[in-house]
């Protein structure tokens, strides 16, 4: 039904869902030139300036935004737990969850289109959406409230990995909201607006803020660098494989039509000891050149790594224990969509590893098990947070996220 | 000597100092199209895309960059103390300071032109400078090391204000480095590179990270909004007054030719209680409309506030206790250049108030004293950090910051 796959935002061009999924960056957002021009001093505007603050992504659609849409420069992951009376009935708990999802859906549609939420005390901070996306996921206990029959088998704590040093502060929550935007002021306002509107229904468990390269500083689609200086995300599924990897298809099933899963791990990176590693050892550990991201067996970033390549002495060009070698999808169906963000938190730093895939057990877990067994990079990286969420299907205008998944 | 006021960066256009000071945003940076193109995937580039990551600001010049140059989207303020043996001689202390200033000058010139520092382990993270500026200031004890005769009278702790609740964690340091860039990855790499290179000479006292609207999301020159939703910085000196306000002139003297001062205060803002304030009370407390920043006596943001204006009942239109009324420069020479950044730090948030002026005592202090006596906004704001720095004059190629201020 193409009619439900487009969103109409007053004053903007329509954004087709197909454009969001497979189109170029230019097609992925709706540029609403002059959208908020009334709040800007006319004399400061240069006619030739192409401003991206008014770019919007459609909220309504078959799938939620913020998954296969291009990753904006900043993300704020907001983990929430529902406020529930001890011993509350299933019906009462379901009611709280429904209210949370209704509020989130209404607020997301408003904020993503550049409007404040209802009774917003600072709606001016919403007028520069800059590709704001708001994406909602549920932990196991929340899907159980929604409908125990719908809990997918993979929606549980990940297997215990030997490399993990998980801190309780970054653990599982009942609800997860991923906010992304190219503007930090917008992002902060949006997150606070959601927290305020949910205040009587949910408490904040943690917030993880991350960054990539700024919008417009590099060509759209440039692979971001993590804080080790490495290109991060090169091996993401290409357009033809993205749909299946994230939303299911031949051999992979999504937990709900239009839904997917998110594995969110906080991976601390020891920048101090990594600084002591020289360039050859860095490249050897990764299996790629830090300089341009090319696999050691190839010439260009997007060349496929050749794990069988041997050097003149007969040694593997890409070490069997390198990160590339261990993380490379062994089966086509293993491919996951990495959409991570760098974080700096006082003297600690690392990567907010965010991966979307149709089935956590069939895609993420086998890769992570190989990395756990052996990955040269493990010497400098430590997973300190871990959570798994079922990402809800998108919703149509007039509805709310998760509506069709409630029983009756 | 105009020849010393321009920097020549290989592959870039020249940037004139005059352009940096008084020009439009377009003149303030050097757009080096294709500068780092070799590291970008060609197929991701769209020919029409105007990328700002390769924009550079000149380091060398009569004055330091990062003061009157347009404020980039992100700032990181790095406070350092010199490592000194107890009882070290003045000559030994001076040697440490000279080494710090030489390293900072060399590193700043490299990083600001898009190159890594010497022995940079991640030079790829420097290739997207995005208007990176690095600006260096000294606290009282450091200027005393440099030359006791050059310590300006205002280079000391600010008077104690009744509204202050200063936390030791955000106090005075011996050296201050302000880094600004439109890209967070660049900014983080640059700050770490400086910390590493200075490791044997200086320790980090604190780091304050802040943000404004993203580059290109709004017209260049749009006044930023703080986390209360207010336009912040509207009353900054206009072009014709900027030079005198910051670097001295008739009636104001700078501590060193080409030097200035920085007052850096961390002002916590209580977003929770501010949320309870309705729109009329917000506008009344500020003396401006939150919506567009216009003074309550005027129509447009940049209209001069008329403190004598009365309404039909004879009451002042702008309350005598409003923030605008108290902070408005009483004398032309009081004008200061505010160049602040928003911060969010866990559950705390506020403004990194950064003000440049030729003379702290004659410009900043009288304004702050009036705000201390009465400012309706004080109910929701609390200064929790405070430091004062002498900002060094700029340096020429082949020299280093502060060189001409050392004795002999």
XYZ file of C-alpha atoms in Angstrom, chain B residues 82-100 140-146 174 406:
28
model
C 52.440 22.666 34.900
C 54.392 19.768 36.364
C 57.113 21.278 38.498
C 59.459 19.940 41.130
C 58.782 21.463 44.539
C 61.170 24.352 45.048
C 62.101 24.521 41.368
C 63.987 27.669 40.386
C 62.338 30.403 38.380
C 64.563 29.516 35.439
C 63.492 25.864 35.597
C 59.834 26.809 35.818
C 60.226 29.209 32.928
C 61.806 26.445 30.907
C 58.805 24.167 31.473
C 56.404 26.917 30.451
C 58.434 27.713 27.335
C 58.404 24.050 26.329
C 54.645 23.869 26.848
C 48.128 34.357 37.072
C 50.825 31.966 38.287
C 51.909 31.154 34.739
C 52.232 34.807 33.706
C 54.244 35.318 36.869
C 56.620 32.584 35.712
C 56.813 34.220 32.307
C 47.777 27.645 35.110
C 59.578 36.158 28.191
